[in-house]
XYZ file of C-alpha atoms in Angstrom:
332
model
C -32.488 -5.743 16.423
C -29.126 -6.470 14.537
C -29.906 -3.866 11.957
C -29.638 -1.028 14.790
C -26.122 -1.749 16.037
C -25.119 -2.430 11.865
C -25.365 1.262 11.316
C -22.366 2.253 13.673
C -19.976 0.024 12.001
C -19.390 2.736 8.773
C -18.311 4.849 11.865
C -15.847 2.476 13.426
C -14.097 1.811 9.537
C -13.680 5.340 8.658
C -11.370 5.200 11.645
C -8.918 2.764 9.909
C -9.773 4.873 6.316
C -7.836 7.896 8.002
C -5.369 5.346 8.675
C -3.526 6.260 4.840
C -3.429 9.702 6.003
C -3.050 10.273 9.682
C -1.013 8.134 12.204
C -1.862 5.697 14.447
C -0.849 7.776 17.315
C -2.651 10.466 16.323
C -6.530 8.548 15.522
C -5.716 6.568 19.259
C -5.796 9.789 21.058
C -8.175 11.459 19.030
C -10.262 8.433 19.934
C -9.522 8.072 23.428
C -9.456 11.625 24.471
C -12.082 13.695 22.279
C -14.152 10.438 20.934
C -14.807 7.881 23.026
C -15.747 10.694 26.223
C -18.092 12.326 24.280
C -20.361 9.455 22.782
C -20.177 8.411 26.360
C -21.421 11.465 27.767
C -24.101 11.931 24.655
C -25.582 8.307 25.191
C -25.575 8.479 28.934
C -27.576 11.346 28.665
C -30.051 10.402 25.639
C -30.607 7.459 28.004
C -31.594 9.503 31.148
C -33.935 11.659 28.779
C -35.574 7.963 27.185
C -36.008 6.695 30.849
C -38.271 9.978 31.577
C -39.541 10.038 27.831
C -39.901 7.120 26.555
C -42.198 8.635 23.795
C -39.091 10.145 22.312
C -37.081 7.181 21.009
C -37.970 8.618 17.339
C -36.442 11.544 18.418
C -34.034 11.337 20.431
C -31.034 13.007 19.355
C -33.213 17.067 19.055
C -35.665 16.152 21.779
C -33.115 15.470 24.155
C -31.152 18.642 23.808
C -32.643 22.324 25.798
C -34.669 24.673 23.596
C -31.991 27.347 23.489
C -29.234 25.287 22.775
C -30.844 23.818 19.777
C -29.651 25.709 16.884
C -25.851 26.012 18.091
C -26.023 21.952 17.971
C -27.734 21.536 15.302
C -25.284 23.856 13.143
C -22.335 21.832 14.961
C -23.985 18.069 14.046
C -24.363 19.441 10.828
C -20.816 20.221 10.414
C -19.863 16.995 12.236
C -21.190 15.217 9.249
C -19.743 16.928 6.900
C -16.096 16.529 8.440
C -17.381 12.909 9.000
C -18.158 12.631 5.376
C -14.613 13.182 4.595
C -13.514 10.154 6.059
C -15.673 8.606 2.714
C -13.766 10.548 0.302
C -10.617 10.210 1.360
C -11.212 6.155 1.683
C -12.457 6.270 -2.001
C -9.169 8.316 -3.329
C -7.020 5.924 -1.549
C -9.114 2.762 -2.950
C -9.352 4.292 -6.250
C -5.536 4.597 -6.267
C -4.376 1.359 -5.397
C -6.844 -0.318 -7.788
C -4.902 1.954 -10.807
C -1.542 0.845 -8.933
C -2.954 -3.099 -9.610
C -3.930 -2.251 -13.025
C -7.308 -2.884 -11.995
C -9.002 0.663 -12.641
C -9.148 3.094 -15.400
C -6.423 5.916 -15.252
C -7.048 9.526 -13.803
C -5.840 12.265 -12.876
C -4.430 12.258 -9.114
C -3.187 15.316 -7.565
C -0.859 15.047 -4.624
C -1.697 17.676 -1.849
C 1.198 16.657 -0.105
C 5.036 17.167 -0.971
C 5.479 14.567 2.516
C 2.661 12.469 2.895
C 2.239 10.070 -0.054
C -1.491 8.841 0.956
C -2.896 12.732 0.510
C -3.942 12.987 -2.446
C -7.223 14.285 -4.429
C -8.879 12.978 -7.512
C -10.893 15.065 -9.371
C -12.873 12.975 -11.481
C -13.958 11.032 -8.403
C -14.816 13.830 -6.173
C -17.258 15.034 -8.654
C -18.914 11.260 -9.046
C -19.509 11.245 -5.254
C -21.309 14.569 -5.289
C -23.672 13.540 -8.292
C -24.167 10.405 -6.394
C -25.030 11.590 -3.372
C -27.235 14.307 -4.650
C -29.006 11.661 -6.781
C -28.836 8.747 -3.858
C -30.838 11.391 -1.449
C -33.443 12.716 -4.350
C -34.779 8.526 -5.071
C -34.419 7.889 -1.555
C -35.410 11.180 0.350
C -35.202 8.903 3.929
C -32.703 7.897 6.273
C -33.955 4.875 6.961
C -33.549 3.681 3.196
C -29.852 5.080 3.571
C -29.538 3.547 6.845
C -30.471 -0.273 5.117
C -27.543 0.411 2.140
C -25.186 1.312 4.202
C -25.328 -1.552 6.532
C -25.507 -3.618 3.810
C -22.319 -2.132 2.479
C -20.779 -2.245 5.680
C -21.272 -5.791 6.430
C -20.068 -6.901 3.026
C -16.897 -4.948 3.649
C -16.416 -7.004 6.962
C -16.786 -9.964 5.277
C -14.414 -8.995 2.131
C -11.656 -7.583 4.922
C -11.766 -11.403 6.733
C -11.862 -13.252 3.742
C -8.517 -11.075 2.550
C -7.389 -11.213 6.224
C -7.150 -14.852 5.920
C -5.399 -15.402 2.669
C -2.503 -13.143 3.838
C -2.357 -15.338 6.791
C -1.948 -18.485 4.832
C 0.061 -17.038 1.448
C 2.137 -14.023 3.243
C 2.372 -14.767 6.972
C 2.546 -18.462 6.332
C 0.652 -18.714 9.824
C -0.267 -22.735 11.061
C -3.620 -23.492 8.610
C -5.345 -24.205 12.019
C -4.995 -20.919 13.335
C -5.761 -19.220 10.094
C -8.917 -20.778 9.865
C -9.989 -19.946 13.491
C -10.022 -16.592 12.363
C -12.639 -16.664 10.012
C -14.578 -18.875 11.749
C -14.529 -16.487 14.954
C -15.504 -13.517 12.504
C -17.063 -15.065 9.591
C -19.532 -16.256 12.156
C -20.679 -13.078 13.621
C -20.168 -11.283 10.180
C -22.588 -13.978 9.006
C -25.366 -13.401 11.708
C -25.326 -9.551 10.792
C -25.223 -10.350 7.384
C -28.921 -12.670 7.799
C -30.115 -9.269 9.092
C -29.600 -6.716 6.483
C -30.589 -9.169 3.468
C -33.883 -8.653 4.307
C -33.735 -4.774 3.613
C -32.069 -5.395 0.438
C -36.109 -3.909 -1.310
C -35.715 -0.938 1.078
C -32.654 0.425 -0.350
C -30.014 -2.551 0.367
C -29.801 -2.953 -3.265
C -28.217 0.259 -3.464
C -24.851 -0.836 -2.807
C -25.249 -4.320 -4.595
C -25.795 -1.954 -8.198
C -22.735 -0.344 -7.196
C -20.168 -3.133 -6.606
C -21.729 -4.813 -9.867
C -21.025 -1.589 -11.917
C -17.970 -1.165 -10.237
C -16.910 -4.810 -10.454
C -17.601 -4.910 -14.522
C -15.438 -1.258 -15.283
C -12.699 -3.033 -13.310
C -12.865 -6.374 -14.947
C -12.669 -5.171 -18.245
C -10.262 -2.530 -17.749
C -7.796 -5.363 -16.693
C -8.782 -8.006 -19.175
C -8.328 -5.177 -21.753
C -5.355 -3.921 -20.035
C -3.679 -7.547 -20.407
C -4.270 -7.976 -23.709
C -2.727 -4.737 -24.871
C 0.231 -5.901 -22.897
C 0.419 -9.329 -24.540
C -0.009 -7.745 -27.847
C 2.912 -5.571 -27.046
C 5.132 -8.022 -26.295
C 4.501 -10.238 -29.390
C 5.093 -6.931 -31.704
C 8.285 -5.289 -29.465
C 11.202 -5.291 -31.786
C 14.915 -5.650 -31.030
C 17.468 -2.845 -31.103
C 19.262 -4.751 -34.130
C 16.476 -4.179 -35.838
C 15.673 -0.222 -34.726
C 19.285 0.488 -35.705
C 19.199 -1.193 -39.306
C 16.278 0.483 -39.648
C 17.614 3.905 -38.688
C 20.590 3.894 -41.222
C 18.460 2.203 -43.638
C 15.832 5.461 -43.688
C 18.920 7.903 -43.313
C 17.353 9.224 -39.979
C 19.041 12.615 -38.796
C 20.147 12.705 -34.817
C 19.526 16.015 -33.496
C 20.590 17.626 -29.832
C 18.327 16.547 -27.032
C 16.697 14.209 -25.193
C 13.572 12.395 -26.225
C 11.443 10.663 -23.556
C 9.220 7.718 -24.288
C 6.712 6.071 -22.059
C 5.588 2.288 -23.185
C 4.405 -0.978 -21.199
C 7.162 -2.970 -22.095
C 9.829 -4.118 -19.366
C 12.718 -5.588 -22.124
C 12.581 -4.274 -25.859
C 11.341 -1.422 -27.807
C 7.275 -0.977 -28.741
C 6.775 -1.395 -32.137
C 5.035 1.818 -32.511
C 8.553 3.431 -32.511
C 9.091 1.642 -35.597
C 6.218 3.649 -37.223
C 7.976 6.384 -35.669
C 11.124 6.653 -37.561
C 9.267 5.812 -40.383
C 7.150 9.135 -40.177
C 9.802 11.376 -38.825
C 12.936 11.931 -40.409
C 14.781 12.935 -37.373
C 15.116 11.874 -33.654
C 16.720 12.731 -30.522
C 20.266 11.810 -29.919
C 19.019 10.215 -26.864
C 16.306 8.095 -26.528
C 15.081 6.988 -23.187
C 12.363 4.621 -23.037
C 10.503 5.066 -19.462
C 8.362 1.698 -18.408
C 6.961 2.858 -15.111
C 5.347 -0.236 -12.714
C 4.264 -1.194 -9.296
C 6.288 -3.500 -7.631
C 3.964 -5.409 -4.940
C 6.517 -4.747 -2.052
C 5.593 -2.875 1.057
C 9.367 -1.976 2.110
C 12.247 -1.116 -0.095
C 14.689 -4.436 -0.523
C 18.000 -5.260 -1.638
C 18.291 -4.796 -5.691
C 15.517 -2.438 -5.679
C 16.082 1.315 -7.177
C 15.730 4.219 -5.144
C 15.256 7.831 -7.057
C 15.760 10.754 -5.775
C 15.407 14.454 -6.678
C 17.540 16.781 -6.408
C 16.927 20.787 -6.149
C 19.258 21.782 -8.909
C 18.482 21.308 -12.815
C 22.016 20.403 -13.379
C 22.542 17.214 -10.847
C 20.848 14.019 -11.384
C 21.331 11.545 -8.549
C 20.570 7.637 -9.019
C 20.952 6.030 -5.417
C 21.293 2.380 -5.436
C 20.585 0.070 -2.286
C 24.337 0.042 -1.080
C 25.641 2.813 -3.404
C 25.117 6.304 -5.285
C 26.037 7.236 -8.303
C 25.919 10.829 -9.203
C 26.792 12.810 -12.441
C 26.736 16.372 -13.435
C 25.728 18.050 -16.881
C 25.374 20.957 -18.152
């Protein structure tokens, strides 16, 4: 009987999905004033119908509705899942994004739809995963019922991820009393647990769906960052000094011409040592060399000694704003 109410969980968490890219405000009233009414008057009435029909618990939903109105709300459930299924996408984007932002996934392309909104964004590469997926999930399992099973498998093991997470930032960030930390996840680990009992045993009726998944999943992130890591280390054993760079540029007679030359490495403090092997194979550089070393600083609000850029609308002004001053310079 657990696996019934399991299946309107994926509902209730694409509610805090749309979280990276609608308000609070906004999903509350949505909820309370479009939402929460109409499941309301939907169930009250599929329960009328069942007490009348009780041969129609199979099919509810279309039995329940008039013969003329049929089609009209069948073409508007049908778009209700598709604007439901966006819910999915735009989770997996945001997901997908803040595992690259850890170092945890490999790199792609991520197109910002947004010039305000930093969480709307669109991924190319994964948008065309999900639709193979899905097109291949439905042709093996061709029944909602073996859908039904992975995704409250899924589900639950998301629930019990989120507490287990929950509970570490309680101890390590909140520094909350250990007793009260730990009543959390025994309050929701428990129930979480009970639900959990009940979908294992669907795990040969599709429930290993989602298990193939993580696993895949799990072993592209793993060794992206173990590979990832080593690069770095490598790096940093092989980064040369800028004694060294600018021996070695008089040494080779290397010609500075007009510009500015912009390159990207992992590297924090020093130069990459595959600029050494540049000025070895060019004979000329940029007067100007900027080395860029972009990374994600684990801090949720901007703090004191922490850079702030900012773009400008003219070509000719470049503004640097500092936490308690800016700086600004003009070229030409």
């Amino acid at each position: 009987m657990l696996l019934g109410p399991g299946d309107i969980f994926p509902g209730a968490e694409a509610m805090f999905a749309d979280l990276g890219h609608f308000c609070v405000e906004s999903i509350q009233i949505a909820f309370t004033c479009v939402v929460f009414p109409c499941l309301l008057l939907a169930y009250m009435g599929q329960a009328s119908y069942l007490m009348k029909y009780p041969d129609s618990a199979s099919r509810i939903f279309y039995d329940s509705i008039p013969e003329s109105l049929f089609w009209p709300v069948f073409v508007i459930a049908t778009l209700a899942a598709m604007i439901a299924s966006q819910a999915m996408i735009s989770a997996t984007f945001s997901c997908v994004k803040q595992a690259m932002s850890l170092g945890c996934f490999p790199r792609l392309k991520i197109v910002h739809t947004s010039r305000k909104l930093m969480g709307q964004i669109y991924i190319p590469v994964i948008n065309y995963f999900l639709m193979i997926m899905c097109i291949v999930v439905v042709s093996i399992f061709r029944r909602t019922t073996d859908i039904a099973n992975a995704y409250g498998i899924a589900e639950v093991g998301v629930m019990i991820v989120s507490t287990t997470l929950v509970t570490l930032v309680m101890l390590l960030i909140w520094k909350t009393n250990l007793f009260l930390a730990l009543c959390f996840p025994l309050v929701f680990g428990s129930v979480e647990l009970v639900y959990l009992s009940a979908v294992l045993s669907k795990i040969k009726e599709g429930g290993w769906l989602p298990l193939v998944f993580a696993t895949f999943f799990l072993c592209v992130m793993y060794t992206w960052n173990y590979g990832s890591v080593l690069k770095y280390q490598s790096e940093v054993r092989e980064k040369i000094s800028m004694d060294f760079m600018l021996e070695l540029g008089s040494t080779l007679g290397t010609v500075r011409v007009p510009g500015i030359g912009l390159l990207y490495n992992e590297l924090v403090q020093g130069i990459p040592s595959i600029f050494g092997q540049f000025l070895l194979s060019l004979p000329a550089i940029h007067s100007t060399i900027v080395f860029v070393c972009i990374k994600y600083v684990p801090v949720p609000l901007k703090r004191k000694g922490f850079f702030s850029v900012e773009f400008v609308r003219r070509t000719t002004i470049y503004s640097n704003v500092l936490p308690d001053t800016v700086t600004k310079m003009s070229g030409r």
